[in-house]
Amino acid sequence: MQNTQNALFLNHKHADFTLGLALSLKLGDGEILVKIRAAALNPVDWKIQKWGFLVEEYPAVLGSDVAGDVVAVGTVSLGLLLETDFGSSLPYPDYSAFQEYCKLKEDFSAKIPSALSYEQASTFPCALLAAYQGLYNDASLLSNYHHCLPQTHAEKLKSLGATHIIDRTILLDSIHTRLVEIIGSGVKYIFDAVSEPETQKATYDLLSPGGKLALVLPVHVPMDSEEKIVSFTIGYPDAAHNRVCVKTMYSGIEALIEEGTLKPSNIEIVPGGLGVIVENLQRLENNQVSGVKLIIRPSDN
């Protein structure tokens, strides 16, 4: 790796993003250095900038989803060969996606199956980790619960296993009536993948006594109720309560992809490298993206 690399910085909370140079990265035990070939954009990236939450160390580099080539390994390696790899970043600049190189923990990365492109592989870490932890870690929701909400991409969702689909554009007050028609009264398990204040209230009100609600953004509903269990799942793999769970997940990802159990999201590749991230985060903020994950290639000019 060269002495410096290009990166997109957030210099303090609520700051504008700026392009700049970052110093080369030094590896510790159990770490790998990845030349990033593809990085996916997520709604949480613009929310971190606008809302000023989750990240406390500044200047920050954001981005949760990386796929690329392993170009170096730390002093204590698990025997990983130089190969194509993808994995989950951490909430620290050296481990984030919006730069040319990043570090990953070997335990929180996996080899890219030959059938996948870098761009397809980069769609997995953030989305899969949030879902896996919400289902199997703190909230322990049941993974055989198949109802799903967005109508716009109904056929795609049905092909992935959804059995009932409700248009997400309907009034939140109408969701209760529609769900009762499908599953009867009371909902035991809800994973709110939007988790904004109004959806949290709607999903919390839907829970039956003893029900569990998993959220992916800061909580705006009661967490101290004895009747309803609420969990805020953050996909940071290095958090103490997540490490074993995430390591287990990554140990099985390659096989699950190869057998077709896990499938990549649809993608839109956005040319222009790091310089087009800001305008495309704006697209996400304005709800101008649907059914695809936006992918950039950091090495693009």
Tab-separated table of C-alpha atoms in Angstrom:
chain	number	residue	atom	x	y	z
A	1	MET	CA	0.000	0.000	0.000
A	2	GLN	CA	1.185	3.540	-0.762
A	3	ASN	CA	1.864	6.065	2.037
A	4	THR	CA	-1.471	7.830	1.568
A	5	GLN	CA	-4.842	6.984	0.076
A	6	ASN	CA	-7.965	8.853	-0.985
A	7	ALA	CA	-10.851	8.862	1.486
A	8	LEU	CA	-14.158	10.634	2.099
A	9	PHE	CA	-14.091	12.304	5.525
A	10	LEU	CA	-16.716	13.516	7.958
A	11	ASN	CA	-14.606	15.866	10.082
A	12	HIS	CA	-17.112	16.378	12.902
A	13	LYS	CA	-20.760	15.730	13.703
A	14	HIS	CA	-23.124	17.189	11.098
A	15	ALA	CA	-20.205	18.341	8.904
A	16	ASP	CA	-20.252	18.226	5.120
A	17	PHE	CA	-18.354	15.320	3.600
A	18	THR	CA	-14.930	16.231	2.183
A	19	LEU	CA	-12.436	14.312	0.058
A	20	GLY	CA	-8.928	14.083	1.465
A	21	LEU	CA	-5.881	11.918	2.032
A	22	ALA	CA	-5.594	9.296	4.757
A	23	LEU	CA	-2.367	7.750	5.999
A	24	SER	CA	-1.493	4.158	5.210
A	25	LEU	CA	-2.922	1.564	7.565
A	26	LYS	CA	-1.010	-0.606	10.028
A	27	LEU	CA	-2.316	-4.092	10.731
A	28	GLY	CA	-2.718	-5.707	14.108
A	29	ASP	CA	-3.093	-9.355	15.029
A	30	GLY	CA	-5.956	-11.083	13.243
A	31	GLU	CA	-6.458	-8.221	10.787
A	32	ILE	CA	-6.311	-8.089	6.997
A	33	LEU	CA	-5.739	-5.209	4.597
A	34	VAL	CA	-8.228	-5.043	1.741
A	35	LYS	CA	-7.955	-3.062	-1.470
A	36	ILE	CA	-11.590	-2.068	-1.846
A	37	ARG	CA	-13.026	-2.919	-5.259
A	38	ALA	CA	-16.652	-2.178	-4.371
A	39	ALA	CA	-18.432	-0.395	-1.528
A	40	ALA	CA	-22.183	-0.225	-0.985
A	41	LEU	CA	-24.096	2.823	0.226
A	42	ASN	CA	-26.642	2.445	3.029
A	43	PRO	CA	-29.306	4.807	4.409
A	44	VAL	CA	-27.517	4.807	7.757
A	45	ASP	CA	-24.604	6.659	6.117
A	46	TRP	CA	-26.584	9.845	5.526
A	47	LYS	CA	-28.372	9.443	8.857
A	48	ILE	CA	-25.049	9.367	10.731
A	49	GLN	CA	-24.086	12.633	9.047
A	50	LYS	CA	-27.436	14.392	9.475
A	51	TRP	CA	-28.445	13.044	12.890
A	52	GLY	CA	-24.993	12.853	14.497
A	53	PHE	CA	-25.388	9.432	16.109
A	54	LEU	CA	-23.486	6.114	16.299
A	55	VAL	CA	-20.047	7.582	15.461
A	56	GLU	CA	-18.052	9.330	18.201
A	57	GLU	CA	-14.504	9.296	16.792
A	58	TYR	CA	-13.737	12.140	14.362
A	59	PRO	CA	-12.589	12.794	11.719
A	60	ALA	CA	-14.596	9.793	10.585
A	61	VAL	CA	-14.753	7.699	7.448
A	62	LEU	CA	-18.134	6.045	6.934
A	63	GLY	CA	-19.316	3.058	4.923
A	64	SER	CA	-20.235	-0.402	6.197
A	65	ASP	CA	-20.039	-2.691	3.148
A	66	VAL	CA	-16.771	-3.629	1.468
A	67	ALA	CA	-15.562	-6.194	-1.039
A	68	GLY	CA	-12.086	-6.391	-2.492
A	69	ASP	CA	-8.715	-8.087	-2.569
A	70	VAL	CA	-6.730	-9.071	0.498
A	71	VAL	CA	-3.292	-7.528	-0.034
A	72	ALA	CA	-1.724	-8.101	3.406
A	73	VAL	CA	-2.362	-9.933	6.670
A	74	GLY	CA	-1.490	-9.117	10.276
A	75	THR	CA	1.349	-10.609	12.275
A	76	VAL	CA	-0.847	-13.371	13.685
A	77	SER	CA	-2.862	-14.732	10.781
A	78	LEU	CA	-5.422	-17.487	10.689
A	79	GLY	CA	-3.808	-18.827	7.528
A	80	LEU	CA	-5.837	-16.647	5.160
A	81	LEU	CA	-4.335	-16.573	1.687
A	82	LEU	CA	-4.374	-13.476	-0.486
A	83	GLU	CA	-7.787	-13.721	-2.103
A	84	THR	CA	-10.956	-11.859	-2.908
A	85	ASP	CA	-12.777	-11.084	0.294
A	86	PHE	CA	-15.750	-9.221	1.733
A	87	GLY	CA	-16.704	-8.303	5.237
A	88	SER	CA	-18.155	-5.982	7.842
A	89	SER	CA	-16.444	-2.729	8.712
A	90	LEU	CA	-16.284	-1.249	12.210
A	91	PRO	CA	-17.206	2.273	13.399
A	92	TYR	CA	-13.616	3.519	13.175
A	93	PRO	CA	-11.915	5.255	10.214
A	94	ASP	CA	-9.379	2.505	9.457
A	95	TYR	CA	-12.133	-0.100	9.051
A	96	SER	CA	-14.626	1.842	6.944
A	97	ALA	CA	-15.595	1.565	3.287
A	98	PHE	CA	-15.407	5.067	1.800
A	99	GLN	CA	-11.687	4.909	1.015
A	100	GLU	CA	-9.337	2.961	-1.251
A	101	TYR	CA	-8.070	0.507	1.384
A	102	CYS	CA	-9.439	-0.609	4.732
A	103	LYS	CA	-8.721	-3.071	7.500
A	104	LEU	CA	-11.036	-5.951	8.350
A	105	LYS	CA	-11.011	-8.471	11.169
A	106	GLU	CA	-10.352	-11.931	9.768
A	107	ASP	CA	-13.154	-13.295	11.941
A	108	PHE	CA	-15.603	-10.858	10.346
A	109	SER	CA	-14.814	-11.526	6.699
A	110	ALA	CA	-15.323	-14.281	4.150
A	111	LYS	CA	-14.063	-15.347	0.762
A	112	ILE	CA	-16.130	-14.155	-2.189
A	113	PRO	CA	-17.611	-17.182	-3.995
A	114	SER	CA	-16.533	-17.383	-7.625
A	115	ALA	CA	-20.088	-16.844	-8.882
A	116	LEU	CA	-20.279	-13.358	-7.334
A	117	SER	CA	-18.795	-10.090	-8.519
A	118	TYR	CA	-17.183	-7.666	-6.086
A	119	GLU	CA	-20.233	-5.456	-6.457
A	120	GLN	CA	-22.669	-8.256	-5.604
A	121	ALA	CA	-20.572	-9.356	-2.632
A	122	SER	CA	-20.553	-5.837	-1.200
A	123	THR	CA	-24.345	-5.953	-0.762
A	124	PHE	CA	-24.165	-8.548	2.019
A	125	PRO	CA	-22.389	-7.329	5.179
A	126	CYS	CA	-24.578	-4.543	6.600
A	127	ALA	CA	-27.975	-5.926	5.594
A	128	LEU	CA	-27.154	-9.519	6.494
A	129	LEU	CA	-25.547	-8.609	9.797
A	130	ALA	CA	-28.474	-6.448	10.899
A	131	ALA	CA	-30.945	-9.198	10.024
A	132	TYR	CA	-28.876	-12.007	11.550
A	133	GLN	CA	-28.316	-10.201	14.834
A	134	GLY	CA	-31.934	-9.122	15.050
A	135	LEU	CA	-33.103	-12.680	14.507
A	136	TYR	CA	-30.551	-14.659	16.479
A	137	ASN	CA	-28.811	-12.404	18.974
A	138	ASP	CA	-30.518	-10.043	21.453
A	139	ALA	CA	-34.126	-10.077	20.284
A	140	SER	CA	-34.037	-13.697	19.102
A	141	LEU	CA	-36.931	-13.337	16.687
A	142	LEU	CA	-38.057	-16.469	14.912
A	143	SER	CA	-36.440	-16.918	11.498
A	144	ASN	CA	-39.375	-18.880	10.077
A	145	TYR	CA	-41.666	-15.840	10.162
A	146	HIS	CA	-42.258	-15.109	6.479
A	147	HIS	CA	-44.616	-12.150	6.149
A	148	CYS	CA	-43.149	-9.121	4.393
A	149	LEU	CA	-44.341	-5.597	3.612
A	150	PRO	CA	-43.059	-3.771	0.456
A	151	GLN	CA	-45.419	-4.241	-2.508
A	152	THR	CA	-43.377	-2.477	-5.187
A	153	HIS	CA	-41.103	-5.477	-5.763
A	154	ALA	CA	-43.651	-8.148	-4.907
A	155	GLU	CA	-42.521	-10.823	-7.346
A	156	LYS	CA	-38.893	-10.503	-6.291
A	157	LEU	CA	-39.892	-10.763	-2.633
A	158	LYS	CA	-42.063	-13.816	-3.267
A	159	SER	CA	-39.156	-15.499	-5.053
A	160	LEU	CA	-37.136	-14.977	-1.866
A	161	GLY	CA	-39.800	-16.611	0.306
A	162	ALA	CA	-42.236	-13.880	1.367
A	163	THR	CA	-45.757	-15.293	1.679
A	164	HIS	CA	-47.802	-12.111	2.224
A	165	ILE	CA	-46.941	-8.623	1.014
A	166	ILE	CA	-48.417	-5.280	2.075
A	167	ASP	CA	-47.705	-2.068	0.194
A	168	ARG	CA	-45.424	0.027	2.386
A	169	THR	CA	-46.997	3.245	1.079
A	170	ILE	CA	-50.350	2.609	2.787
A	171	LEU	CA	-51.193	4.593	5.898
A	172	LEU	CA	-49.535	3.158	8.997
A	173	ASP	CA	-52.916	3.025	10.723
A	174	SER	CA	-54.100	0.660	7.988
A	175	ILE	CA	-51.323	-1.856	8.542
A	176	HIS	CA	-52.933	-3.215	11.712
A	177	THR	CA	-56.168	-4.011	9.893
A	178	ARG	CA	-54.324	-5.658	7.009
A	179	LEU	CA	-52.158	-7.789	9.294
A	180	VAL	CA	-55.141	-8.971	11.307
A	181	GLU	CA	-56.686	-10.140	8.036
A	182	ILE	CA	-53.549	-12.171	7.300
A	183	ILE	CA	-52.445	-13.613	10.635
A	184	GLY	CA	-55.225	-12.889	13.105
A	185	SER	CA	-54.994	-10.721	16.195
A	186	GLY	CA	-51.674	-10.034	17.856
A	187	VAL	CA	-48.205	-10.059	16.328
A	188	LYS	CA	-45.470	-11.872	18.240
A	189	TYR	CA	-42.381	-10.897	16.264
A	190	ILE	CA	-41.666	-7.739	14.273
A	191	PHE	CA	-38.439	-6.641	12.593
A	192	ASP	CA	-38.787	-2.933	11.762
A	193	ALA	CA	-36.212	-2.411	9.005
A	194	VAL	CA	-37.159	1.285	8.703
A	195	SER	CA	-37.234	2.111	12.431
A	196	GLU	CA	-38.098	5.790	12.116
A	197	PRO	CA	-40.236	7.209	14.965
A	198	GLU	CA	-43.588	6.777	13.217
A	199	THR	CA	-42.905	3.175	12.145
A	200	GLN	CA	-41.623	2.295	15.612
A	201	LYS	CA	-44.858	3.501	17.188
A	202	ALA	CA	-46.935	1.587	14.652
A	203	THR	CA	-45.003	-1.662	15.077
A	204	TYR	CA	-44.886	-1.362	18.871
A	205	ASP	CA	-48.649	-0.927	18.987
A	206	LEU	CA	-49.030	-4.070	16.853
A	207	LEU	CA	-47.140	-6.282	19.315
A	208	SER	CA	-49.122	-8.705	21.391
A	209	PRO	CA	-48.206	-9.203	25.089
A	210	GLY	CA	-44.877	-11.013	25.242
A	211	GLY	CA	-44.041	-9.935	21.704
A	212	LYS	CA	-40.586	-8.907	20.510
A	213	LEU	CA	-39.655	-5.927	18.335
A	214	ALA	CA	-36.211	-5.509	16.727
A	215	LEU	CA	-35.155	-2.027	15.577
A	216	VAL	CA	-32.183	-0.808	13.546
A	217	LEU	CA	-32.205	2.868	14.620
A	218	PRO	CA	-32.311	4.569	18.050
A	219	VAL	CA	-35.382	3.617	20.059
A	220	HIS	CA	-38.408	5.947	20.299
A	221	VAL	CA	-40.765	3.532	22.080
A	222	PRO	CA	-40.772	2.219	25.676
A	223	MET	CA	-38.026	-0.308	26.440
A	224	ASP	CA	-38.985	-0.917	30.066
A	225	SER	CA	-42.311	-2.643	29.506
A	226	GLU	CA	-42.694	-6.060	31.093
A	227	GLU	CA	-45.117	-7.087	28.344
A	228	LYS	CA	-43.205	-6.088	25.207
A	229	ILE	CA	-39.521	-6.672	24.465
A	230	VAL	CA	-37.723	-4.074	22.319
A	231	SER	CA	-34.185	-4.516	20.978
A	232	PHE	CA	-32.009	-1.976	19.140
A	233	THR	CA	-29.683	-4.041	16.969
A	234	ILE	CA	-26.507	-2.364	15.696
A	235	GLY	CA	-24.432	-4.384	13.288
A	236	TYR	CA	-21.047	-3.580	14.852
A	237	PRO	CA	-19.399	-6.987	14.902
A	238	ASP	CA	-16.686	-6.025	17.369
A	239	ALA	CA	-19.115	-5.143	20.149
A	240	ALA	CA	-18.552	-7.605	22.975
A	241	HIS	CA	-22.072	-9.051	22.849
A	242	ASN	CA	-21.859	-9.532	19.069
A	243	ARG	CA	-18.476	-11.168	18.462
A	244	VAL	CA	-19.401	-14.824	18.833
A	245	CYS	CA	-22.644	-14.364	16.904
A	246	VAL	CA	-20.949	-12.537	14.013
A	247	LYS	CA	-18.009	-14.940	13.837
A	248	THR	CA	-20.487	-17.817	13.572
A	249	MET	CA	-22.356	-16.021	10.812
A	250	TYR	CA	-19.245	-15.374	8.727
A	251	SER	CA	-18.027	-18.940	9.098
A	252	GLY	CA	-21.080	-20.128	7.156
A	253	ILE	CA	-21.662	-17.339	4.637
A	254	GLU	CA	-19.640	-18.732	1.746
A	255	ALA	CA	-21.453	-22.088	1.784
A	256	LEU	CA	-24.877	-20.443	2.110
A	257	ILE	CA	-24.178	-18.262	-0.920
A	258	GLU	CA	-22.852	-21.141	-2.990
A	259	GLU	CA	-25.921	-23.291	-2.279
A	260	GLY	CA	-28.252	-20.401	-3.108
A	261	THR	CA	-29.715	-19.911	0.363
A	262	LEU	CA	-28.285	-16.380	0.464
A	263	LYS	CA	-28.632	-14.221	-2.633
A	264	PRO	CA	-27.154	-10.787	-3.354
A	265	SER	CA	-29.338	-7.713	-3.599
A	266	ASN	CA	-30.042	-6.131	-6.955
A	267	ILE	CA	-27.430	-3.461	-7.606
A	268	GLU	CA	-26.925	-0.160	-9.374
A	269	ILE	CA	-23.249	0.577	-10.042
A	270	VAL	CA	-22.611	4.325	-9.853
A	271	PRO	CA	-19.468	5.423	-11.747
A	272	GLY	CA	-17.257	8.155	-10.362
A	273	GLY	CA	-15.683	6.629	-7.271
A	274	LEU	CA	-15.558	8.416	-3.928
A	275	GLY	CA	-16.550	11.696	-5.556
A	276	VAL	CA	-20.139	10.604	-6.240
A	277	ILE	CA	-20.966	9.267	-2.772
A	278	VAL	CA	-22.478	12.509	-1.458
A	279	GLU	CA	-24.934	13.009	-4.327
A	280	ASN	CA	-26.033	9.391	-4.116
A	281	LEU	CA	-26.521	9.524	-0.355
A	282	GLN	CA	-28.806	12.446	-1.169
A	283	ARG	CA	-30.784	10.120	-3.447
A	284	LEU	CA	-31.212	7.710	-0.541
A	285	GLU	CA	-32.282	10.513	1.790
A	286	ASN	CA	-34.857	11.706	-0.741
A	287	ASN	CA	-36.295	8.183	-1.185
A	288	GLN	CA	-35.249	8.158	-4.844
A	289	VAL	CA	-33.815	4.619	-4.726
A	290	SER	CA	-35.972	1.486	-4.646
A	291	GLY	CA	-35.212	-2.192	-5.052
A	292	VAL	CA	-31.458	-1.796	-5.585
A	293	LYS	CA	-28.343	-1.164	-3.576
A	294	LEU	CA	-26.065	1.627	-4.806
A	295	ILE	CA	-22.465	0.533	-5.364
A	296	ILE	CA	-19.365	2.661	-5.929
A	297	ARG	CA	-15.827	1.637	-6.846
A	298	PRO	CA	-13.407	3.719	-4.741
A	299	SER	CA	-10.592	3.447	-7.277
A	300	ASP	CA	-12.687	5.057	-10.052
A	301	ASN	CA	-11.519	8.527	-10.999
